[in-house]
């Protein structure tokens, strides 16, 4: 009868426990060494990937858009123009800076040599508690304070407690060191 005695069990357990950290360290060192030096010019380092999914038998047919890119651009341009006209009409009756001066900010965008327009990023944060239309007039002024151009933007349906932004662009202020400022801002 070949019975394993109690003296042998602890030794076997200790040996197994003793080999586990050593084996783990050996695996980690070997893995780190393999990752540490990645000389891809030596032969045998290329790897290939095998796809387990079936290859498609035919390419999917492209879905036809209902509008062409030109029609889409014209639609976006028409929406922007409608918003601009509504904003201009809103600002006609406003005296002073308007009721939304604290909700609007503007930052000039760096000018690169040869640019054909001057641009500013206008941000509106609606703090009114409900969606609102914002009309904003941005002025581009030179170092002496002379107004070079005035641009009107409309922000339709600005969501509550969110910030929306648009670019104000001026061709008249292109090539001139100018600074954007908010002239008027009205929430309606």
Short mmCIF file of N, CA and C in Angstrom, two decimals:
data_model
loop_
_atom_site.label_atom_id
_atom_site.label_comp_id
_atom_site.label_asym_id
_atom_site.label_seq_id
_atom_site.Cartn_x
_atom_site.Cartn_y
_atom_site.Cartn_z
N UNK A 1 0.84 -1.16 0.00
CA UNK A 1 0.00 0.00 0.00
C UNK A 1 0.90 1.23 0.00
N UNK A 2 0.62 2.08 -0.89
CA UNK A 2 1.44 3.25 -1.08
C UNK A 2 0.70 4.47 -0.60
N UNK A 3 0.76 4.72 0.67
CA UNK A 3 0.04 5.85 1.25
C UNK A 3 0.96 7.04 1.39
N UNK A 4 0.42 8.18 1.14
CA UNK A 4 1.19 9.39 1.34
C UNK A 4 1.03 9.80 2.79
N UNK A 5 2.13 9.99 3.45
CA UNK A 5 2.09 10.33 4.86
C UNK A 5 1.92 11.83 5.06
N UNK A 6 1.58 12.21 6.29
CA UNK A 6 1.36 13.62 6.58
C UNK A 6 2.63 14.45 6.42
N UNK A 7 3.80 13.85 6.56
CA UNK A 7 5.03 14.63 6.43
C UNK A 7 5.26 15.07 4.99
N UNK A 8 4.74 14.33 4.06
CA UNK A 8 4.97 14.65 2.66
C UNK A 8 4.02 15.75 2.15
N UNK A 9 2.85 15.83 2.63
CA UNK A 9 1.88 16.83 2.16
C UNK A 9 2.36 18.26 2.39
N UNK A 10 2.82 18.63 3.57
CA UNK A 10 3.27 20.00 3.72
C UNK A 10 4.44 20.35 2.79
N UNK A 11 5.35 19.39 2.59
CA UNK A 11 6.49 19.65 1.72
C UNK A 11 6.01 19.91 0.29
N UNK A 12 5.09 19.08 -0.15
CA UNK A 12 4.56 19.24 -1.50
C UNK A 12 3.83 20.58 -1.64
N UNK A 13 3.06 20.95 -0.66
CA UNK A 13 2.35 22.23 -0.68
C UNK A 13 3.31 23.40 -0.67
N UNK A 14 4.38 23.28 0.16
CA UNK A 14 5.36 24.36 0.21
C UNK A 14 6.11 24.48 -1.11
N UNK A 15 6.43 23.36 -1.69
CA UNK A 15 7.15 23.39 -2.97
C UNK A 15 6.27 24.04 -4.04
N UNK A 16 5.01 23.69 -4.03
CA UNK A 16 4.10 24.27 -5.01
C UNK A 16 3.95 25.77 -4.77
N UNK A 17 3.79 26.15 -3.48
CA UNK A 17 3.67 27.56 -3.16
C UNK A 17 4.95 28.29 -3.46
N UNK A 18 6.07 27.66 -3.27
CA UNK A 18 7.36 28.28 -3.54
C UNK A 18 7.62 28.46 -5.02
N UNK A 19 7.09 27.59 -5.84
CA UNK A 19 7.31 27.69 -7.29
C UNK A 19 6.38 28.70 -7.94
N UNK A 20 5.25 28.90 -7.38
CA UNK A 20 4.29 29.80 -8.00
C UNK A 20 4.82 31.23 -8.12
N UNK A 21 5.35 31.87 -7.07
CA UNK A 21 5.90 33.21 -7.24
C UNK A 21 7.12 33.23 -8.17
N UNK A 22 7.94 32.20 -8.09
CA UNK A 22 9.11 32.15 -8.96
C UNK A 22 8.69 32.03 -10.42
N UNK A 23 7.70 31.17 -10.68
CA UNK A 23 7.22 31.02 -12.05
C UNK A 23 6.57 32.31 -12.52
N UNK A 24 5.83 32.95 -11.64
CA UNK A 24 5.20 34.21 -12.00
C UNK A 24 6.22 35.28 -12.33
N UNK A 25 7.27 35.37 -11.52
CA UNK A 25 8.33 36.35 -11.78
C UNK A 25 9.02 36.04 -13.10
N UNK A 26 9.26 34.78 -13.39
CA UNK A 26 9.91 34.40 -14.65
C UNK A 26 9.05 34.79 -15.84
N UNK A 27 7.76 34.58 -15.74
CA UNK A 27 6.85 34.94 -16.83
C UNK A 27 6.83 36.46 -17.01
N UNK A 28 6.76 37.20 -15.91
CA UNK A 28 6.74 38.67 -16.00
C UNK A 28 8.05 39.21 -16.58
N UNK A 29 9.18 38.66 -16.14
CA UNK A 29 10.47 39.12 -16.67
C UNK A 29 10.58 38.80 -18.15
N UNK A 30 10.16 37.61 -18.55
CA UNK A 30 10.21 37.25 -19.96
C UNK A 30 9.30 38.14 -20.79
N UNK A 31 8.11 38.44 -20.28
CA UNK A 31 7.19 39.32 -20.99
C UNK A 31 7.71 40.72 -21.10
N UNK A 32 8.30 41.24 -20.02
CA UNK A 32 8.86 42.59 -20.05
C UNK A 32 10.03 42.66 -21.00
N UNK A 33 10.85 41.62 -21.03
CA UNK A 33 11.99 41.62 -21.94
C UNK A 33 11.52 41.58 -23.38
N UNK A 34 10.45 40.85 -23.64
CA UNK A 34 9.93 40.77 -25.00
C UNK A 34 9.34 42.10 -25.44
N UNK A 35 8.72 42.84 -24.52
CA UNK A 35 8.12 44.13 -24.85
C UNK A 35 9.13 45.26 -24.84
N UNK A 36 10.17 45.12 -24.06
CA UNK A 36 11.11 46.21 -23.88
C UNK A 36 11.89 46.56 -25.12
N UNK A 37 12.35 45.59 -25.86
CA UNK A 37 13.16 45.87 -27.05
C UNK A 37 12.36 45.44 -28.26
N UNK A 38 11.83 46.40 -28.98
CA UNK A 38 10.99 46.07 -30.13
C UNK A 38 11.69 46.43 -31.41
N UNK A 39 12.72 45.69 -31.74
CA UNK A 39 13.44 45.89 -32.99
C UNK A 39 12.67 45.18 -34.08
N UNK A 40 11.90 45.92 -34.85
CA UNK A 40 11.06 45.30 -35.86
C UNK A 40 11.81 45.01 -37.15
N UNK A 41 13.10 45.35 -37.20
CA UNK A 41 13.84 45.08 -38.42
C UNK A 41 14.41 43.68 -38.45
N UNK A 42 14.39 42.98 -37.31
CA UNK A 42 14.92 41.63 -37.28
C UNK A 42 13.88 40.66 -37.85
N UNK A 43 14.35 39.56 -38.46
CA UNK A 43 13.39 38.61 -39.04
C UNK A 43 12.61 37.91 -37.95
N UNK A 44 11.40 37.56 -38.27
CA UNK A 44 10.58 36.80 -37.34
C UNK A 44 9.76 37.64 -36.38
N UNK A 45 9.73 38.95 -36.51
CA UNK A 45 8.95 39.78 -35.59
C UNK A 45 7.60 40.18 -36.16
N UNK A 46 7.33 39.87 -37.40
CA UNK A 46 6.06 40.25 -38.00
C UNK A 46 4.94 39.38 -37.43
N UNK A 47 3.80 39.95 -37.25
CA UNK A 47 2.64 39.23 -36.74
C UNK A 47 1.51 39.39 -37.76
N UNK A 48 0.67 38.42 -37.82
CA UNK A 48 -0.49 38.52 -38.70
C UNK A 48 -1.74 38.36 -37.86
N UNK A 49 -2.83 38.91 -38.36
CA UNK A 49 -4.11 38.82 -37.67
C UNK A 49 -5.06 38.02 -38.53
N UNK A 50 -5.76 37.13 -37.91
CA UNK A 50 -6.70 36.31 -38.63
C UNK A 50 -8.11 36.74 -38.25
N UNK A 51 -8.95 36.95 -39.23
CA UNK A 51 -10.33 37.34 -38.99
C UNK A 51 -11.17 36.09 -38.81
N UNK A 52 -11.96 36.07 -37.74
CA UNK A 52 -12.79 34.91 -37.47
C UNK A 52 -14.18 35.04 -38.05
N UNK A 53 -14.57 36.25 -38.42
CA UNK A 53 -15.90 36.42 -39.00
C UNK A 53 -15.85 36.19 -40.50
N UNK A 54 -16.97 35.86 -41.05
CA UNK A 54 -17.04 35.60 -42.49
C UNK A 54 -16.86 36.90 -43.26
N UNK A 55 -16.19 36.80 -44.38
CA UNK A 55 -16.02 37.95 -45.26
C UNK A 55 -17.35 38.26 -45.94
N UNK A 56 -17.66 39.54 -46.14
CA UNK A 56 -18.92 39.85 -46.83
C UNK A 56 -18.85 39.39 -48.28
N UNK A 57 -19.95 38.91 -48.78
CA UNK A 57 -19.98 38.42 -50.15
C UNK A 57 -20.12 39.55 -51.16
N UNK A 58 -20.72 40.65 -50.75
CA UNK A 58 -20.88 41.80 -51.65
C UNK A 58 -20.78 43.07 -50.82
N UNK A 59 -20.30 44.12 -51.42
CA UNK A 59 -20.21 45.37 -50.68
C UNK A 59 -21.61 45.96 -50.53
N UNK A 60 -21.84 46.61 -49.40
CA UNK A 60 -23.18 47.17 -49.21
C UNK A 60 -23.43 48.29 -50.21
N UNK A 61 -24.67 48.38 -50.63
CA UNK A 61 -25.00 49.43 -51.59
C UNK A 61 -25.08 50.76 -50.85
N UNK A 62 -24.54 51.81 -51.44
CA UNK A 62 -24.58 53.11 -50.77
C UNK A 62 -26.01 53.62 -50.70
N UNK A 63 -26.33 54.23 -49.56
CA UNK A 63 -27.67 54.79 -49.41
C UNK A 63 -27.69 56.17 -50.04
N UNK A 64 -28.67 56.42 -50.79
CA UNK A 64 -28.79 57.68 -51.52
C UNK A 64 -29.39 58.72 -50.60
N UNK A 65 -28.69 59.83 -50.43
CA UNK A 65 -29.20 60.93 -49.62
C UNK A 65 -30.30 61.64 -50.40
N UNK A 66 -31.24 62.15 -49.66
CA UNK A 66 -32.33 62.86 -50.31
C UNK A 66 -31.88 64.22 -50.83
N UNK A 67 -30.79 64.77 -50.22
CA UNK A 67 -30.29 66.07 -50.64
C UNK A 67 -28.84 65.95 -51.07
N UNK A 68 -28.47 66.74 -52.03
CA UNK A 68 -27.07 66.79 -52.45
C UNK A 68 -26.31 67.67 -51.47
N UNK A 69 -24.98 67.58 -51.46
CA UNK A 69 -24.20 68.45 -50.57
C UNK A 69 -24.47 69.93 -50.81
N UNK A 70 -24.66 70.32 -52.05
CA UNK A 70 -24.96 71.72 -52.35
C UNK A 70 -26.32 72.15 -51.79
N UNK A 71 -27.31 71.25 -51.88
CA UNK A 71 -28.62 71.55 -51.33
C UNK A 71 -28.57 71.65 -49.81
N UNK A 72 -27.78 70.77 -49.18
CA UNK A 72 -27.62 70.81 -47.73
C UNK A 72 -26.95 72.12 -47.31
N UNK A 73 -25.87 72.51 -47.99
CA UNK A 73 -25.17 73.76 -47.67
C UNK A 73 -26.10 74.96 -47.85
N UNK A 74 -26.90 74.94 -48.89
CA UNK A 74 -27.85 76.03 -49.13
C UNK A 74 -28.89 76.08 -48.01
N UNK A 75 -29.33 74.92 -47.53
CA UNK A 75 -30.30 74.87 -46.45
C UNK A 75 -29.72 75.43 -45.15
N UNK A 76 -28.48 75.04 -44.83
CA UNK A 76 -27.82 75.55 -43.63
C UNK A 76 -27.61 77.06 -43.75
N UNK A 77 -27.20 77.51 -44.91
CA UNK A 77 -26.98 78.93 -45.15
C UNK A 77 -28.29 79.71 -45.02
N UNK A 78 -29.37 79.15 -45.52
CA UNK A 78 -30.68 79.81 -45.42
C UNK A 78 -31.13 79.90 -43.97
N UNK A 79 -30.91 78.83 -43.19
CA UNK A 79 -31.26 78.86 -41.76
C UNK A 79 -30.45 79.93 -41.03
N UNK A 80 -29.16 79.99 -41.31
CA UNK A 80 -28.30 80.98 -40.67
C UNK A 80 -28.74 82.39 -41.03
N UNK A 81 -29.12 82.60 -42.28
CA UNK A 81 -29.57 83.93 -42.72
C UNK A 81 -30.89 84.30 -42.05
N UNK A 82 -31.82 83.34 -41.92
CA UNK A 82 -33.08 83.61 -41.24
C UNK A 82 -32.82 84.00 -39.78
N UNK A 83 -31.91 83.26 -39.11
CA UNK A 83 -31.57 83.57 -37.72
C UNK A 83 -30.90 84.93 -37.61
N UNK A 84 -30.06 85.27 -38.56
CA UNK A 84 -29.38 86.57 -38.55
C UNK A 84 -30.40 87.69 -38.73
N UNK A 85 -31.33 87.52 -39.65
CA UNK A 85 -32.35 88.55 -39.88
C UNK A 85 -33.26 88.72 -38.66
N UNK A 86 -33.63 87.62 -38.03
CA UNK A 86 -34.45 87.70 -36.81
C UNK A 86 -33.67 88.41 -35.70
N UNK A 87 -32.37 88.10 -35.59
CA UNK A 87 -31.54 88.75 -34.57
C UNK A 87 -31.41 90.25 -34.85
N UNK A 88 -31.22 90.62 -36.12
CA UNK A 88 -31.10 92.03 -36.48
C UNK A 88 -32.39 92.77 -36.15
N UNK A 89 -33.53 92.16 -36.43
CA UNK A 89 -34.83 92.77 -36.11
C UNK A 89 -35.00 92.89 -34.60
N UNK A 90 -34.56 91.89 -33.85
CA UNK A 90 -34.66 91.92 -32.38
C UNK A 90 -33.81 93.05 -31.81
N UNK A 91 -32.61 93.23 -32.34
CA UNK A 91 -31.69 94.23 -31.81
C UNK A 91 -32.06 95.66 -32.19
N UNK A 92 -32.90 95.85 -33.21
CA UNK A 92 -33.30 97.20 -33.62
C UNK A 92 -33.99 97.95 -32.50
N UNK A 93 -34.80 97.28 -31.74
CA UNK A 93 -35.54 97.94 -30.67
C UNK A 93 -34.81 97.96 -29.33
N UNK A 94 -33.62 97.44 -29.27
CA UNK A 94 -32.89 97.35 -27.99
C UNK A 94 -32.07 98.61 -27.78
N UNK A 95 -32.21 99.18 -26.60
CA UNK A 95 -31.38 100.33 -26.24
C UNK A 95 -30.28 99.85 -25.31
N UNK A 96 -29.10 100.34 -25.50
CA UNK A 96 -27.97 99.95 -24.66
C UNK A 96 -27.44 98.57 -25.05
N UNK A 97 -26.92 97.89 -24.05
CA UNK A 97 -26.26 96.59 -24.29
C UNK A 97 -27.24 95.42 -24.39
N UNK A 98 -28.47 95.57 -23.88
CA UNK A 98 -29.44 94.49 -23.93
C UNK A 98 -29.55 93.76 -22.61
N UNK A 99 -30.47 92.79 -22.55
CA UNK A 99 -30.75 92.09 -21.30
C UNK A 99 -29.93 90.81 -21.09
N UNK A 100 -29.07 90.46 -22.04
CA UNK A 100 -28.32 89.20 -21.93
C UNK A 100 -26.81 89.41 -21.97
N UNK A 101 -26.36 90.60 -21.60
CA UNK A 101 -24.94 90.91 -21.66
C UNK A 101 -24.11 89.93 -20.82
N UNK A 102 -24.62 89.53 -19.65
CA UNK A 102 -23.89 88.63 -18.76
C UNK A 102 -23.90 87.17 -19.25
N UNK A 103 -24.78 86.85 -20.21
CA UNK A 103 -24.89 85.49 -20.73
C UNK A 103 -24.01 85.25 -21.96
N UNK A 104 -23.33 86.27 -22.43
CA UNK A 104 -22.58 86.17 -23.69
C UNK A 104 -21.12 86.53 -23.48
N UNK A 105 -20.24 85.77 -24.15
CA UNK A 105 -18.80 86.09 -24.14
C UNK A 105 -18.24 85.92 -25.55
N UNK A 106 -17.10 86.55 -25.79
CA UNK A 106 -16.46 86.47 -27.10
C UNK A 106 -14.95 86.37 -26.93
N UNK A 107 -14.33 85.56 -27.77
CA UNK A 107 -12.88 85.42 -27.82
C UNK A 107 -12.43 85.53 -29.26
N UNK A 108 -11.41 86.35 -29.48
CA UNK A 108 -10.84 86.44 -30.82
C UNK A 108 -10.05 85.20 -31.13
N UNK A 109 -10.03 84.83 -32.39
CA UNK A 109 -9.26 83.68 -32.85
C UNK A 109 -8.00 84.21 -33.51
N UNK A 110 -6.88 83.57 -33.21
CA UNK A 110 -5.59 84.04 -33.72
C UNK A 110 -5.62 84.25 -35.23
N UNK A 111 -4.95 85.30 -35.66
CA UNK A 111 -4.92 85.66 -37.07
C UNK A 111 -3.65 85.12 -37.70
N UNK A 112 -3.80 84.44 -38.82
CA UNK A 112 -2.65 83.96 -39.58
C UNK A 112 -2.45 84.90 -40.76
N UNK A 113 -1.21 85.08 -41.18
CA UNK A 113 -0.96 85.97 -42.33
C UNK A 113 -1.74 85.51 -43.57
N UNK A 114 -2.32 86.45 -44.25
CA UNK A 114 -3.05 86.16 -45.48
C UNK A 114 -4.49 85.72 -45.29
N UNK A 115 -5.01 85.76 -44.08
CA UNK A 115 -6.41 85.37 -43.88
C UNK A 115 -7.33 86.35 -44.59
N UNK A 116 -8.45 85.82 -45.06
CA UNK A 116 -9.40 86.65 -45.80
C UNK A 116 -10.52 87.16 -44.92
N UNK A 117 -10.56 86.75 -43.67
CA UNK A 117 -11.55 87.27 -42.73
C UNK A 117 -11.00 87.16 -41.32
N UNK A 118 -11.60 87.94 -40.42
CA UNK A 118 -11.27 87.91 -39.00
C UNK A 118 -12.39 87.16 -38.32
N UNK A 119 -12.05 86.28 -37.39
CA UNK A 119 -13.05 85.43 -36.77
C UNK A 119 -13.00 85.55 -35.25
N UNK A 120 -14.17 85.39 -34.63
CA UNK A 120 -14.29 85.40 -33.18
C UNK A 120 -15.27 84.31 -32.78
N UNK A 121 -15.02 83.68 -31.65
CA UNK A 121 -15.92 82.65 -31.13
C UNK A 121 -16.84 83.29 -30.10
N UNK A 122 -18.14 83.23 -30.37
CA UNK A 122 -19.15 83.82 -29.49
C UNK A 122 -19.85 82.68 -28.77
N UNK A 123 -19.90 82.78 -27.43
CA UNK A 123 -20.55 81.75 -26.60
C UNK A 123 -21.73 82.37 -25.86
N UNK A 124 -22.84 81.62 -25.85
CA UNK A 124 -24.05 82.04 -25.13
C UNK A 124 -24.41 80.95 -24.15
N UNK A 125 -24.59 81.33 -22.89
CA UNK A 125 -25.05 80.40 -21.85
C UNK A 125 -26.43 80.86 -21.40
N UNK A 126 -27.42 80.02 -21.62
CA UNK A 126 -28.80 80.37 -21.30
C UNK A 126 -29.07 80.04 -19.83
N UNK A 127 -29.22 81.07 -19.03
CA UNK A 127 -29.49 80.91 -17.60
C UNK A 127 -30.94 81.29 -17.25
N UNK A 128 -31.79 81.40 -18.26
CA UNK A 128 -33.14 81.91 -18.03
C UNK A 128 -34.12 80.88 -17.49
N UNK A 129 -33.80 79.59 -17.57
CA UNK A 129 -34.72 78.57 -17.08
C UNK A 129 -35.60 77.98 -18.16
N UNK A 130 -35.58 78.53 -19.35
CA UNK A 130 -36.33 77.97 -20.48
C UNK A 130 -35.60 78.30 -21.78
N UNK A 131 -35.87 77.52 -22.83
CA UNK A 131 -35.22 77.78 -24.12
C UNK A 131 -35.53 79.20 -24.56
N UNK A 132 -34.53 79.81 -25.19
CA UNK A 132 -34.71 81.20 -25.61
C UNK A 132 -33.91 81.48 -26.88
N UNK A 133 -34.32 82.54 -27.57
CA UNK A 133 -33.59 83.03 -28.74
C UNK A 133 -32.67 84.16 -28.28
N UNK A 134 -31.41 84.10 -28.69
CA UNK A 134 -30.45 85.15 -28.34
C UNK A 134 -30.01 85.86 -29.61
N UNK A 135 -30.05 87.16 -29.57
CA UNK A 135 -29.55 88.01 -30.65
C UNK A 135 -28.30 88.71 -30.14
N UNK A 136 -27.20 88.60 -30.90
CA UNK A 136 -25.92 89.14 -30.45
C UNK A 136 -25.28 89.96 -31.57
N UNK A 137 -24.81 91.16 -31.22
CA UNK A 137 -24.05 91.98 -32.16
C UNK A 137 -22.60 92.02 -31.68
N UNK A 138 -21.70 91.59 -32.55
CA UNK A 138 -20.26 91.59 -32.26
C UNK A 138 -19.62 92.68 -33.10
N UNK A 139 -18.83 93.50 -32.46
CA UNK A 139 -18.08 94.54 -33.18
C UNK A 139 -16.61 94.17 -33.21
N UNK A 140 -15.99 94.40 -34.36
CA UNK A 140 -14.54 94.24 -34.50
C UNK A 140 -13.96 95.64 -34.49
N UNK A 141 -13.11 95.94 -33.50
CA UNK A 141 -12.54 97.28 -33.34
C UNK A 141 -11.03 97.21 -33.46
N UNK A 142 -10.42 98.31 -33.94
CA UNK A 142 -8.96 98.36 -34.01
C UNK A 142 -8.39 98.87 -32.69
N UNK A 143 -7.09 99.05 -32.63
CA UNK A 143 -6.42 99.44 -31.38
C UNK A 143 -6.88 100.80 -30.87
N UNK A 144 -7.32 101.67 -31.77
CA UNK A 144 -7.77 103.00 -31.35
C UNK A 144 -9.23 103.00 -30.89
N UNK A 145 -9.92 101.87 -31.05
CA UNK A 145 -11.33 101.79 -30.65
C UNK A 145 -12.30 102.03 -31.78
N UNK A 146 -11.80 102.26 -32.98
CA UNK A 146 -12.66 102.49 -34.15
C UNK A 146 -13.31 101.17 -34.57
N UNK A 147 -14.62 101.22 -34.78
CA UNK A 147 -15.36 100.02 -35.19
C UNK A 147 -15.10 99.78 -36.68
N UNK A 148 -14.51 98.61 -36.98
CA UNK A 148 -14.22 98.23 -38.36
C UNK A 148 -15.40 97.51 -39.00
N UNK A 149 -16.09 96.72 -38.21
CA UNK A 149 -17.22 95.94 -38.73
C UNK A 149 -18.11 95.53 -37.57
N UNK A 150 -19.37 95.26 -37.90
CA UNK A 150 -20.35 94.80 -36.92
C UNK A 150 -21.05 93.58 -37.52
N UNK A 151 -21.10 92.48 -36.75
CA UNK A 151 -21.68 91.23 -37.23
C UNK A 151 -22.79 90.82 -36.27
N UNK A 152 -23.95 90.43 -36.81
CA UNK A 152 -25.09 90.02 -36.00
C UNK A 152 -25.27 88.51 -36.13
N UNK A 153 -25.45 87.86 -34.98
CA UNK A 153 -25.69 86.42 -34.93
C UNK A 153 -26.99 86.13 -34.20
N UNK A 154 -27.67 85.06 -34.62
CA UNK A 154 -28.86 84.60 -33.93
C UNK A 154 -28.64 83.20 -33.40
N UNK A 155 -29.01 82.97 -32.15
CA UNK A 155 -28.89 81.67 -31.50
C UNK A 155 -30.30 81.18 -31.20
N UNK A 156 -30.89 80.37 -32.08
CA UNK A 156 -32.27 79.92 -31.86
C UNK A 156 -32.33 78.78 -30.84
N UNK A 157 -33.38 78.78 -30.04
CA UNK A 157 -33.67 77.69 -29.11
C UNK A 157 -32.47 77.27 -28.27
N UNK A 158 -31.78 78.25 -27.69
CA UNK A 158 -30.64 77.94 -26.81
C UNK A 158 -31.15 77.18 -25.60
N UNK A 159 -30.62 75.97 -25.35
CA UNK A 159 -31.14 75.16 -24.25
C UNK A 159 -30.78 75.74 -22.88
N UNK A 160 -31.59 75.39 -21.89
CA UNK A 160 -31.40 75.88 -20.53
C UNK A 160 -30.11 75.33 -19.93
N UNK A 161 -29.37 76.21 -19.26
CA UNK A 161 -28.13 75.86 -18.56
C UNK A 161 -27.11 75.15 -19.44
N UNK A 162 -27.10 75.46 -20.71
CA UNK A 162 -26.12 74.92 -21.65
C UNK A 162 -25.46 76.09 -22.37
N UNK A 163 -24.26 75.85 -22.88
CA UNK A 163 -23.55 76.87 -23.65
C UNK A 163 -23.52 76.45 -25.11
N UNK A 164 -23.91 77.38 -25.97
CA UNK A 164 -23.85 77.17 -27.41
C UNK A 164 -22.90 78.22 -27.98
N UNK A 165 -22.32 77.91 -29.14
CA UNK A 165 -21.36 78.85 -29.71
C UNK A 165 -21.48 78.92 -31.22
N UNK A 166 -21.03 80.05 -31.75
CA UNK A 166 -20.96 80.29 -33.20
C UNK A 166 -19.75 81.17 -33.46
N UNK A 167 -19.32 81.17 -34.71
CA UNK A 167 -18.23 82.06 -35.12
C UNK A 167 -18.82 83.32 -35.77
N UNK A 168 -18.28 84.44 -35.37
CA UNK A 168 -18.60 85.72 -36.04
C UNK A 168 -17.42 86.00 -36.95
N UNK A 169 -17.69 86.18 -38.23
CA UNK A 169 -16.63 86.40 -39.22
C UNK A 169 -16.79 87.75 -39.88
N UNK A 170 -15.67 88.45 -40.06
CA UNK A 170 -15.69 89.76 -40.69
C UNK A 170 -14.63 89.83 -41.79
N UNK A 171 -15.05 90.17 -42.98
CA UNK A 171 -14.09 90.38 -44.08
C UNK A 171 -13.48 91.79 -43.98
N UNK A 172 -14.24 92.73 -43.43
CA UNK A 172 -13.75 94.11 -43.33
C UNK A 172 -12.60 94.23 -42.33
N UNK A 173 -12.56 93.37 -41.33
CA UNK A 173 -11.51 93.43 -40.33
C UNK A 173 -10.32 92.52 -40.67
N UNK A 174 -10.35 91.88 -41.82
CA UNK A 174 -9.26 90.98 -42.22
C UNK A 174 -7.99 91.78 -42.47
N UNK A 175 -6.88 91.24 -42.00
CA UNK A 175 -5.59 91.87 -42.24
C UNK A 175 -5.29 93.04 -41.32
N UNK A 176 -6.21 93.39 -40.44
CA UNK A 176 -6.03 94.51 -39.52
C UNK A 176 -6.01 93.94 -38.11
N UNK A 177 -5.09 94.44 -37.27
CA UNK A 177 -5.09 93.99 -35.88
C UNK A 177 -6.35 94.54 -35.24
N UNK A 178 -7.28 93.63 -34.96
CA UNK A 178 -8.57 94.04 -34.41
C UNK A 178 -8.95 93.12 -33.26
N UNK A 179 -9.94 93.59 -32.49
CA UNK A 179 -10.39 92.87 -31.31
C UNK A 179 -11.91 92.79 -31.35
N UNK A 180 -12.49 91.62 -31.07
CA UNK A 180 -13.95 91.51 -31.03
C UNK A 180 -14.48 91.92 -29.66
N UNK A 181 -15.68 92.48 -29.65
CA UNK A 181 -16.35 92.79 -28.39
C UNK A 181 -17.85 92.66 -28.61
N UNK A 182 -18.55 92.38 -27.52
CA UNK A 182 -20.01 92.27 -27.58
C UNK A 182 -20.58 93.68 -27.48
N UNK A 183 -21.31 94.10 -28.53
CA UNK A 183 -21.95 95.42 -28.54
C UNK A 183 -23.33 95.34 -27.91
N UNK A 184 -24.09 94.28 -28.28
CA UNK A 184 -25.44 94.09 -27.75
C UNK A 184 -25.73 92.59 -27.65
N UNK A 185 -26.54 92.23 -26.68
CA UNK A 185 -26.99 90.85 -26.52
C UNK A 185 -28.38 90.88 -25.90
N UNK A 186 -29.34 90.30 -26.60
CA UNK A 186 -30.73 90.33 -26.16
C UNK A 186 -31.31 88.92 -26.17
N UNK A 187 -31.96 88.56 -25.08
CA UNK A 187 -32.65 87.26 -24.97
C UNK A 187 -34.13 87.53 -25.17
N UNK A 188 -34.77 86.72 -26.02
CA UNK A 188 -36.22 86.90 -26.23
C UNK A 188 -36.91 85.56 -26.22
#
